[in-house]
Coordinates of C-alpha atoms in Angstrom, one line a residue:
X26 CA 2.8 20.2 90.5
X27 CA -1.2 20.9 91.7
X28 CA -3.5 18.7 92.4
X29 CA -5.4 19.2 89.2
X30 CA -1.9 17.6 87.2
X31 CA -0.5 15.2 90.1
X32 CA -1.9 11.4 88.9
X33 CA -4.2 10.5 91.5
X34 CA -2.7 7.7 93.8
X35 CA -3.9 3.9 93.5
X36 CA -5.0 2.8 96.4
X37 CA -3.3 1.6 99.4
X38 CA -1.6 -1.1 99.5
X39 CA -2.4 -4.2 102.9
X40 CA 0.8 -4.4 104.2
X41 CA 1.7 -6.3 107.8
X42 CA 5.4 -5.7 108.8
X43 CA 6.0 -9.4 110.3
X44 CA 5.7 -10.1 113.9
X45 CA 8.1 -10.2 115.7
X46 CA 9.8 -12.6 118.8
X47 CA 12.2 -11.6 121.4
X48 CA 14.4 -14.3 123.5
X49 CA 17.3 -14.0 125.7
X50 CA 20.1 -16.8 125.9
X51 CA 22.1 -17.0 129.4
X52 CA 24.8 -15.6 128.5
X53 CA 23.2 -12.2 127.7
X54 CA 23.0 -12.7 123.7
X55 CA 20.0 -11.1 122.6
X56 CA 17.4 -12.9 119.6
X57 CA 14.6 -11.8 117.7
X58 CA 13.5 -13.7 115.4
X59 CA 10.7 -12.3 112.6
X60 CA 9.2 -15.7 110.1
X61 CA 8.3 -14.6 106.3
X62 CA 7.6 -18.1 105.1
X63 CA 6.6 -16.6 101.3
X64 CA 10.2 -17.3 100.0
X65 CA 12.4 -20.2 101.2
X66 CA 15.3 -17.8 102.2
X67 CA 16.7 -17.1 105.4
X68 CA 18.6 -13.2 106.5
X69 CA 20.7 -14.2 109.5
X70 CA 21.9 -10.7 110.7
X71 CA 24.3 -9.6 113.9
X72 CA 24.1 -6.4 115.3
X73 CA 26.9 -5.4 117.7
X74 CA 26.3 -1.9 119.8
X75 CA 29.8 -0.2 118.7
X76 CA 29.6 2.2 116.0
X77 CA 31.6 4.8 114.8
X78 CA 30.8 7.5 116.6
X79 CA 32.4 5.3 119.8
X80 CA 35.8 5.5 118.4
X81 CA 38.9 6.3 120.4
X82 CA 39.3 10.0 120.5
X83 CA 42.8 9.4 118.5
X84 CA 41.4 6.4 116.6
X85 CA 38.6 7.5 114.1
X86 CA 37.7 5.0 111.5
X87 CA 38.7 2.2 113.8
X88 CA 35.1 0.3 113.9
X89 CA 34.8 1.0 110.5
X90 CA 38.0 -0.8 109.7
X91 CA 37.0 -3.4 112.2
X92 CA 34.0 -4.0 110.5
X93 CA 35.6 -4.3 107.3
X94 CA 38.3 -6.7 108.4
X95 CA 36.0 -9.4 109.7
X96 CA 36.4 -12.1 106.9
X97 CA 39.8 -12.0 106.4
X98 CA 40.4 -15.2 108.5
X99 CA 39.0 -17.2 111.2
X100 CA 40.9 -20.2 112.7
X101 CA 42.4 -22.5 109.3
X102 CA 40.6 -20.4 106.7
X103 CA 42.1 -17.5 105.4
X104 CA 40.1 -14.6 103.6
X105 CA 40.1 -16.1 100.4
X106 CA 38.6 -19.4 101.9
X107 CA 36.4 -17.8 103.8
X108 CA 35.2 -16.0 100.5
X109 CA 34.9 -19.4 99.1
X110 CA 33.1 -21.4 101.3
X111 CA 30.3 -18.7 101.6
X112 CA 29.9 -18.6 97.9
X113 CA 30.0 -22.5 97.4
X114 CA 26.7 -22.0 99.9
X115 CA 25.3 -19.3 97.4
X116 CA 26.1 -16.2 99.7
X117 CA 28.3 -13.5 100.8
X118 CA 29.4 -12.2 104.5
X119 CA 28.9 -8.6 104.5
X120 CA 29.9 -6.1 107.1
X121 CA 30.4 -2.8 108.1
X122 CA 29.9 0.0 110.4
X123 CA 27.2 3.2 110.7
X124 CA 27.3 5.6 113.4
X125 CA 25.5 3.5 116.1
X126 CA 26.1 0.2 115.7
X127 CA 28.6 -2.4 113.2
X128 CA 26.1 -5.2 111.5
X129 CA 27.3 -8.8 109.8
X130 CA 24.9 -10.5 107.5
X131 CA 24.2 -13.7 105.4
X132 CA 21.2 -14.8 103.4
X133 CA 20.8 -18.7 102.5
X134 CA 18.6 -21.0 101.9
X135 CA 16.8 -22.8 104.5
X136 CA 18.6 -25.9 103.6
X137 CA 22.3 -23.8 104.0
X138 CA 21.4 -22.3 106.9
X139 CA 23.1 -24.9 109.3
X140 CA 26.5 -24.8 108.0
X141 CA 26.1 -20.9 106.6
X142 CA 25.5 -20.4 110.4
X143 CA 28.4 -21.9 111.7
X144 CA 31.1 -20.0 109.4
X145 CA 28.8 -16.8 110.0
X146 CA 29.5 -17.5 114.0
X147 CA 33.2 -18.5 113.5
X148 CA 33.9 -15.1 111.4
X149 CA 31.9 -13.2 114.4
X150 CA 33.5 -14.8 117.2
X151 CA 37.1 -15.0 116.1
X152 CA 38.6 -13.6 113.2
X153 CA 42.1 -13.5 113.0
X154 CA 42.7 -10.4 111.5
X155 CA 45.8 -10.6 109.7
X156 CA 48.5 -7.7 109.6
X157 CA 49.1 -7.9 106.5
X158 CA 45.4 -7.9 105.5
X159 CA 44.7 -5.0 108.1
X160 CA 47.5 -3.2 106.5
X161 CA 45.2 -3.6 102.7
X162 CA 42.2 -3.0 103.9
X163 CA 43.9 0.5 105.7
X164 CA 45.2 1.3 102.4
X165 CA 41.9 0.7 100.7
X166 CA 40.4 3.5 102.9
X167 CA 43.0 5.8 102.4
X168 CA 42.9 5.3 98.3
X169 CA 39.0 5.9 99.0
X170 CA 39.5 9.5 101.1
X171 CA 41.9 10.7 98.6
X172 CA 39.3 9.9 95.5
X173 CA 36.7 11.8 97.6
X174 CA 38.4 14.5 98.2
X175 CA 39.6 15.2 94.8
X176 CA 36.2 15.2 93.2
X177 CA 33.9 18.2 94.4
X178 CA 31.1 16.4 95.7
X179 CA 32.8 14.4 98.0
X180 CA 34.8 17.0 99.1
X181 CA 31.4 19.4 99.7
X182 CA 29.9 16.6 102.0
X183 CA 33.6 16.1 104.2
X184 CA 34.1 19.8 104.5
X185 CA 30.9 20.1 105.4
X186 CA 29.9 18.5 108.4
X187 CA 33.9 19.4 109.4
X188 CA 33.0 22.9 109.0
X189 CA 29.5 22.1 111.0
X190 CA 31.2 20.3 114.2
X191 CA 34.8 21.2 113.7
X192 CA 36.6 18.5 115.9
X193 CA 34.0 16.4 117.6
X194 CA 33.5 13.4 116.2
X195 CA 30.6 13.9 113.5
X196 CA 33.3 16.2 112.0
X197 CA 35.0 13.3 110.6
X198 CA 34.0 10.9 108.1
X199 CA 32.6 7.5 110.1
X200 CA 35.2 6.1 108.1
X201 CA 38.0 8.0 109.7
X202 CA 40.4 10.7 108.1
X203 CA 43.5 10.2 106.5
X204 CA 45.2 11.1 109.3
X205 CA 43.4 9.2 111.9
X206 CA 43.0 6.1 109.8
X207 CA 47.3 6.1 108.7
X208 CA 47.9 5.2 112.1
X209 CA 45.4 2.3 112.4
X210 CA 47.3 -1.1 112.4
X211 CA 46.3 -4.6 113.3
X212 CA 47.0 -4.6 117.1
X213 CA 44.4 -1.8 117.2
X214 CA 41.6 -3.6 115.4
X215 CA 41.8 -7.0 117.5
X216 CA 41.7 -4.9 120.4
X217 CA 38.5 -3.2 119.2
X218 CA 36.9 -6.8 118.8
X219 CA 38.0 -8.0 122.0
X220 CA 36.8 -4.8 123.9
X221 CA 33.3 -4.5 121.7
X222 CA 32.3 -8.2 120.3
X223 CA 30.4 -10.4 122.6
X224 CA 27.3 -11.8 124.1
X225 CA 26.4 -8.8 126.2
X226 CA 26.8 -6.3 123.4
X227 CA 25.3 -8.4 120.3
X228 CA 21.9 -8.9 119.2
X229 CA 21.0 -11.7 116.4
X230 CA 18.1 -11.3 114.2
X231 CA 16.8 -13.9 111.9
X232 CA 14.4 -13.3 109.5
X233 CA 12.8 -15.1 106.8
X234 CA 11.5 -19.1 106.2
X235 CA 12.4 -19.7 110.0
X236 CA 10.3 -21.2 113.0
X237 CA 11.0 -19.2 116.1
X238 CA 12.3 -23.0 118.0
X239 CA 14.8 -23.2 115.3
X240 CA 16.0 -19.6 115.7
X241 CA 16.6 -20.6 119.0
X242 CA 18.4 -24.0 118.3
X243 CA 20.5 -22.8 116.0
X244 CA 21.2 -19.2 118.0
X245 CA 22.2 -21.8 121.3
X246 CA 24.6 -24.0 119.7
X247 CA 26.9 -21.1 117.7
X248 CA 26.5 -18.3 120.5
X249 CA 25.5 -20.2 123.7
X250 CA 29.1 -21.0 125.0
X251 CA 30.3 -17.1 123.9
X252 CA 32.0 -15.6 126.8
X253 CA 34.1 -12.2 126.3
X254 CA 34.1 -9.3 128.8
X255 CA 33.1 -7.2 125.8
X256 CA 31.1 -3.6 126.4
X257 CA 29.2 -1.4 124.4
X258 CA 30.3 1.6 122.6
X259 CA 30.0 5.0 124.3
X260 CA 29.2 7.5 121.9
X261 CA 31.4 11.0 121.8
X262 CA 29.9 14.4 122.2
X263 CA 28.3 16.0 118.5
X264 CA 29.1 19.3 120.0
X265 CA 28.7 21.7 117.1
X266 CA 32.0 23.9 116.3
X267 CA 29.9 26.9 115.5
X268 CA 26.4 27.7 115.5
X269 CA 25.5 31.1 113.8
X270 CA 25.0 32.8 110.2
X271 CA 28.3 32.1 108.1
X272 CA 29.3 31.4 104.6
X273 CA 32.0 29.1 103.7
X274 CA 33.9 29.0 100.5
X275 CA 36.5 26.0 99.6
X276 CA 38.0 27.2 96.5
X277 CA 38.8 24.4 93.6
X278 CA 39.1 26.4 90.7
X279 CA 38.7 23.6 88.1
X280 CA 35.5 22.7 89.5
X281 CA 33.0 22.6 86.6
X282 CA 30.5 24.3 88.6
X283 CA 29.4 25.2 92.7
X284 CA 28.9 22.2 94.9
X285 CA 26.0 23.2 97.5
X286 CA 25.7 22.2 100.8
X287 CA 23.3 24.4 103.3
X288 CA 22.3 23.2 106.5
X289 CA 22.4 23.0 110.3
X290 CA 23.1 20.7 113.3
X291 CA 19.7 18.7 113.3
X292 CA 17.8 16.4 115.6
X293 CA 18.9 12.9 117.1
X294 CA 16.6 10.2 115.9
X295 CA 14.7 9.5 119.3
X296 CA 13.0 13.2 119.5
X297 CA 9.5 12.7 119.7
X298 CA 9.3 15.1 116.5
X299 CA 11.0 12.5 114.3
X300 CA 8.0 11.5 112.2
X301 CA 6.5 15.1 111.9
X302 CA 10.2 16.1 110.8
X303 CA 10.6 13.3 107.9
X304 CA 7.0 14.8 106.7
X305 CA 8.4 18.6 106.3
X306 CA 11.4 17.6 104.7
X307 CA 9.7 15.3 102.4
X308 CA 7.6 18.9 101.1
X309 CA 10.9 21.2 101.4
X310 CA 13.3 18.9 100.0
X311 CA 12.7 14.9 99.9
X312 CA 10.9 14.8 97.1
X313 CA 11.1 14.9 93.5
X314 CA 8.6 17.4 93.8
X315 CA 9.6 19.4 96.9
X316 CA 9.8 22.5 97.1
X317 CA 13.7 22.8 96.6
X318 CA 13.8 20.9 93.8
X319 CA 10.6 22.2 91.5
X320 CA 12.0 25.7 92.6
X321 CA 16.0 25.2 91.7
X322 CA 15.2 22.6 88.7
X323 CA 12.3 23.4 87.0
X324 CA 11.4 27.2 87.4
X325 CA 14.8 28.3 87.2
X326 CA 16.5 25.5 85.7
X327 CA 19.7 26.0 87.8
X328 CA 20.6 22.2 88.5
X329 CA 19.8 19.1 87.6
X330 CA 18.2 18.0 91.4
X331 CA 18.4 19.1 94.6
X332 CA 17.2 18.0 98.2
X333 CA 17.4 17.7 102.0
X334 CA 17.2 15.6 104.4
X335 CA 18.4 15.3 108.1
X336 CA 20.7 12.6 109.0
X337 CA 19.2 10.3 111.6
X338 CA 21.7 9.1 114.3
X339 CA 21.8 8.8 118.3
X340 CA 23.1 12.1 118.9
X341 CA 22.1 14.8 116.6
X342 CA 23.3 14.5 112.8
X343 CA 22.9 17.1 110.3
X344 CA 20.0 18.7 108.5
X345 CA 21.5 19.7 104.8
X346 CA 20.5 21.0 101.8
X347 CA 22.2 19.6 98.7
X348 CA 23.1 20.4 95.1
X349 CA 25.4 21.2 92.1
X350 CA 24.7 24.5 90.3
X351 CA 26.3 26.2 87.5
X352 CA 29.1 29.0 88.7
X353 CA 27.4 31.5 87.6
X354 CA 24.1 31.2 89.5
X355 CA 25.6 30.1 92.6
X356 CA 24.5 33.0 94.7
X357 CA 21.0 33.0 93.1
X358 CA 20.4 29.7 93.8
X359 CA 22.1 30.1 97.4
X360 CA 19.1 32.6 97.7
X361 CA 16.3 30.3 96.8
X362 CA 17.2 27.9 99.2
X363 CA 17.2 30.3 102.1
X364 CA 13.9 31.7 100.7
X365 CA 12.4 28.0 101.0
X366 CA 13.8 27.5 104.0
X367 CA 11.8 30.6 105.1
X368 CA 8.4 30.0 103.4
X369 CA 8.8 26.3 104.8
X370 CA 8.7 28.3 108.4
X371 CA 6.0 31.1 107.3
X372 CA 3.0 28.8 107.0
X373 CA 1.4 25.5 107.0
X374 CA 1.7 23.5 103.7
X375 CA -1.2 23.0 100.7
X376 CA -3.3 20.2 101.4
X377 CA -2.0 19.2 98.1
X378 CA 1.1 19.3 99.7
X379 CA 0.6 17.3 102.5
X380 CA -1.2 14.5 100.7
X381 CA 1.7 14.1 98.6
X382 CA 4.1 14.0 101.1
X383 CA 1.6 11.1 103.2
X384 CA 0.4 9.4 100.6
X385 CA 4.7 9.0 99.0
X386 CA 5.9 7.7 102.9
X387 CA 2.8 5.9 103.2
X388 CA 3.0 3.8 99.8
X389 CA 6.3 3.2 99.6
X390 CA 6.8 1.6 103.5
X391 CA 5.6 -2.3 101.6
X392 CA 7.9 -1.9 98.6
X393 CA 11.0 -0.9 101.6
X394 CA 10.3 -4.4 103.2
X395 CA 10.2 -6.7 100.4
X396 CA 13.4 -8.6 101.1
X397 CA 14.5 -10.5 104.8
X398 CA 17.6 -8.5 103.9
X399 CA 15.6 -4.9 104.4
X400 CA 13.1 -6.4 107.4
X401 CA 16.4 -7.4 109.2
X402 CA 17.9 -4.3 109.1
X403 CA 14.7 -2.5 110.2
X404 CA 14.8 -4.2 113.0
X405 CA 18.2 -3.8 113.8
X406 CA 17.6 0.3 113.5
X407 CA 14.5 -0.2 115.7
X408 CA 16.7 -1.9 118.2
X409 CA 19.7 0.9 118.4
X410 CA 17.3 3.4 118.7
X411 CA 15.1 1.7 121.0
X412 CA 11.9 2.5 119.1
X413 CA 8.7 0.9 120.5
X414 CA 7.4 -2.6 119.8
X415 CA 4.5 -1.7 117.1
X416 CA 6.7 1.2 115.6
X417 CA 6.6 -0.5 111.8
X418 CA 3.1 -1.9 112.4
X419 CA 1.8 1.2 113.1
X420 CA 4.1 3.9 110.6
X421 CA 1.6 4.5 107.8
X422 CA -1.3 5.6 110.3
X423 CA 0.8 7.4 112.2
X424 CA 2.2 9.2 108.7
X425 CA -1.3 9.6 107.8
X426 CA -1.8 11.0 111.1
X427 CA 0.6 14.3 110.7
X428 CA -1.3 17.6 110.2
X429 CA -0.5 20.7 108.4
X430 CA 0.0 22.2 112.0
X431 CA 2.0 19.8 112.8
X432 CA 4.8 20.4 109.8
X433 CA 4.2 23.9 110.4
X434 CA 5.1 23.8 113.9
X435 CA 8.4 21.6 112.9
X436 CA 9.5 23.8 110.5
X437 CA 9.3 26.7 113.1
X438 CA 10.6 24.2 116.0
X439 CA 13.6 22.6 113.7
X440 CA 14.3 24.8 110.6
X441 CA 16.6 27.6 112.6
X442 CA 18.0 30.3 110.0
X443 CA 19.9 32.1 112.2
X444 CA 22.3 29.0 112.5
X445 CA 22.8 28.0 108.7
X446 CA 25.7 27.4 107.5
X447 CA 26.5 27.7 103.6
X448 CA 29.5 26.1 102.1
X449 CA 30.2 26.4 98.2
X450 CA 32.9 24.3 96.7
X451 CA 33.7 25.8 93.7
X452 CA 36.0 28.7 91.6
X453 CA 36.5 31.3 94.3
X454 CA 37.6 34.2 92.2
X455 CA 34.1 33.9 90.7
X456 CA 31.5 33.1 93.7
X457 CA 33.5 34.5 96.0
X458 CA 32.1 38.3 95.8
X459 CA 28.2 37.5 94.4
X460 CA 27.8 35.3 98.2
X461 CA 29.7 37.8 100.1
X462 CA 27.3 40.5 99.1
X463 CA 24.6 37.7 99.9
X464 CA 25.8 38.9 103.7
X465 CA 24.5 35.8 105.0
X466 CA 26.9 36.1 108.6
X467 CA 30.4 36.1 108.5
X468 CA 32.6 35.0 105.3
X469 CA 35.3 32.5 104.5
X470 CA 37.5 31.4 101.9
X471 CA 39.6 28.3 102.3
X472 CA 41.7 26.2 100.5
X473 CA 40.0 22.2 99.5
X474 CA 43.2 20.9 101.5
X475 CA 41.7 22.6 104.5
X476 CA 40.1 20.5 106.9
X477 CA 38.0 22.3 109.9
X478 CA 38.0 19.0 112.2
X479 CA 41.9 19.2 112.2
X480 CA 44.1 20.9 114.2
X481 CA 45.5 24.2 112.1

C-alpha cells in the first residue's frame, strides 16, 4: 500500500501509562501498586519467578501443571467451592505459566476486594492439590498435545522449535510433552509449590480504584506472616540443536495444504536492540501490510495471511515466519519468504514504511492498556525482564524515535540467512522434490510422529 492510498492517521492519542509505587514487606514479598480511579475495579495480580523454562530437566510441563492446579482446593474448600465462592464475588481465579514466570489473578470490585483477597491468598499460599484432581488436570494436557498434534498447524509450531533446539528446553512445548507430562503426579506438583512459592520469590501488583496505604494494608495482613524457604526458578540453557541452512519436511499426507514455518534462534528480550527489532518485524512481517503478507497474499494470492515475529523471552526464543499455502506453491512461496528476508537486509525501508510501522506501535500502545487486567500484566513483564522504571511512559517516543538506519542495521545485525531453518508440514510425495531443488542447506523428510527434542 503507498502513501498516496494508506488513510492518513488521526492524530495521536494523550496517553499516561499510570504511575507506579514500589514497597517491600519484611518478609521479602515485593508490592507495586499502580491507582486507575476511572472505573471502580480492582486487578489484584501475583507474579511468582518460576516459569517453564525452570523445569526439572526430566519434569517439563511441571510449572505449567502447577499453575493450573492452583484452585483445586485450599484448606475446607474444594475446587468446586473455590469456583463458587469467587463467582458469588463476581470473579474468577485464573492462573497459569509462560516461560519466565507463573501469574494468579482476580478482578473485583472495590467493595469485594477484602474478602476476594483473602481466598486469592489462601489459594496462593496453600492449595491442597488433590491427586485425584492432579491426575485430571495431567489428562487434560495430554488430550490437548494429542489434538495439536493431529491437526497441521499445531504440529508445524511443536516440530518446529524441536527441530530449532532439539533437546534443550525451548524444544518442548512450555506445557511439557507427552512424555514428560505422563509421568507428572501430585507429589511432584506440591513439591514444585513448596520449592518455588513464597515471599522471596513473589511480587504482588495491584492495580486499579486502589490507594497505595490500602495496597499496603491489605498486602500486610494476607502475605505479611508468609514464611517458606521458597527460591526462584533457574532457567535451562536455549542452546540451539543446529544452526545452519536446512530444510525440513514432516510428511502428513492428508494435510489439505503446506504448513510454513521459517525462522531462526532469535534474541532474548533484554538486548538493547529489542525496540529497533519489534520495528523491522512489524515492516517484514507484523503487519497486515508487511512485506510478507502483501507479497504472499495479495500479489501472489498464495495464502490467506502470513507473518513473523520473534518470541520474546529471557533467554533467546525464536524469530519465525508463519503460514499455510496451497501444496502446490509451497516451494514458490518458500522462495518469497527467503527473498523478503533478503531485501529486509539489502536496504533501509520507505519512509512510507517506516511511518506505518511507528505510527501502528505508537497508536495502538493506549487501546493495549485499557483494562487493570492488561496494566497488571505489563507490569509484571516489566518486572521479569527487569525493564527500566519509565519504560511504558516513555515507549511511543522511543518508537517514534527508530530510524530507517536503525531497522536497517537490525535486519543486517538479527535477520541471519545462513542459519534458517524451513520446515513444511504437508504431503511429502508432492513438496518433497520442488524444496529439495530449492537447495536451501541440507534436506529432511520425517515422519509427523517424529519429535527432534526426543531421544531417537
Amino acid at each position: 500500500m503507498s502513501a498516496g492510498t494508506r488513510p492518513v492517521p488521526a492524530a495521536v492519542r494523550p496517553y499516561q501509562f499510570p504511575e507506579v509505587h514500589h514497597a517491600t514487606l519484611p518478609n521479602g514479598l515485593r508490592l507495586v501498586v499502580a491507582p486507575m480511579h476511572r472505573l471502580p475495579i480492582v486487578t489484584a495480580l501475583a507474579l511468582v519467578d518460576v516459569g517453564a523454562a525452570s523445569d526439572p530437566a526430566d519434569r517439563d510441563g511441571l510449572v505449567a501443571l502447577t499453575a493450573r492446579t492452583l484452585d483445586e482446593g485450599t484448606g475446607a474448600l474444594d475446587g468446586a467451592e473455590l469456583t463458587a465462592r469467587f463467582e458469588g464475588m463476581g470473579t474468577a481465579f485464573e492462573a497459569g505459566a509462560d516461560w519466565d514466570s507463573t501469574l494468579a489473578r482476580v478482578t473485583v470490585t472495590p467493595a469485594r476486594l477484602d474478602a476476594a483477597f483473602a481466598l486469592f491468598a489462601d489459594v496462593l499460599r496453600a492449595p491442597s492439590f488433590p491427586d485425584e484432581d492432579v491426575d485430571r488436570k495431567r489428562e487434560e494436557r495430554l488430550e490437548d498435545l494429542a489434538q495439536q498434534v493431529a491437526e497441521p498447524r499445531g504440529l508445524a509450531d511443536m516440530r518446529f522449535t524441536s527441530a530449532l533446539y532439539g533437546g534443550a528446553r525451548y524444544g518442548s512445548p512450555a506445557g511439557g510433552s507427552p512424555r514428560s507430562v505422563g509421568g507428572l503426579g501430585a507429589t511432584d506438583v506440591r513439591a514444585c509449590h513448596a520449592r518455588h512459592y513464597g515471599p522471596a520469590t513473589t511480587t504482588l501488583i495491584l492495580v486499579g480504584d486502589i490507594s497505595v496505604d490500602v495496597a499496603l494494608r491489605l498486602a500486610e495482613a494476607r502475605f505479611g506472616d508468609w514464611r517458606t524457604e521458597a527460591t526462584e526458578g533457574v532457567t535451562r540453557a536455549a542452546t540451539p540443536s543446529v544452526e545452519r541452512q536446512r530444510t525440513v519436511v514432516v510428511a502428513k499426507a492428508d494435510a489439505p495444504q503446506s504448513e510454513l514455518r521459517i525462522g531462526h534462534v532469535g534474541l532474548p528480550r533484554r538486548h538493547p536492540d529489542h525496540l529497533a527489532v519489534v520495528v523491522m518485524n512489524a515492516i517484514l512481517g507484523g503487519l497486515f501490510s508487511s512485506r510478507i503478507n502483501l507479497n504472499l497474499r495479495e500479489r501472489h494470492a498464495f495464502t490467506y495471511g502470513a507473518s513473523s515475529g520473534f518470541d520474546w523471552r529471557r533467554g533467546a526464543g525464536p524469530f519465525v515466519v508463519s503460514t499455510a499455502v496451497k501444496t502446490d506453491v509451497t516451494d514458490r512461496a518458500v522462495q518469497e519468504i527467503l527473498r523478503e528476508i533478503d531485501a529486509m537486509r539489502a536496504a533501509p525501508p520507505t519512509g512510507d514504511e517506516l511511518s506505518l510501522a511507528v505510527d501502528y506501535l505508537a497508536g495502538v500502545f493506549p487501546l493495549r492498556f485499557e483494562s487493570t487486567s492488561a496494566v497488571a500484566g505489563a507490569i509484571a513483564g516489566a518486572v521479569v525482564h527487569a525493564l527500566p522504571e519509565d519504560w511504558f511512559r516513555s515507549y511511543r517516543d522511543r518508537v517514534r524515535a527508530v530510524s530507517a538506519a536503525d531497522v536497517h542495521r537490525v535486519a543486517q545485525a538479527h535477520l541471519d540467512p545462513a542459519r534458517l531453518l524451513v520446515l513444511a508440514v504437508g504431503d511429502a510425495a508432492a513438496i518433497e522434490a520442488p524444496l529439495a531443488a530449492l537447495a536451501h542447506g541440507t534436506m529432511q523428510v520425517v515422519p509427523a510422529t517424529h519429535d527432534f527434542a526426543e531421544p531417537q
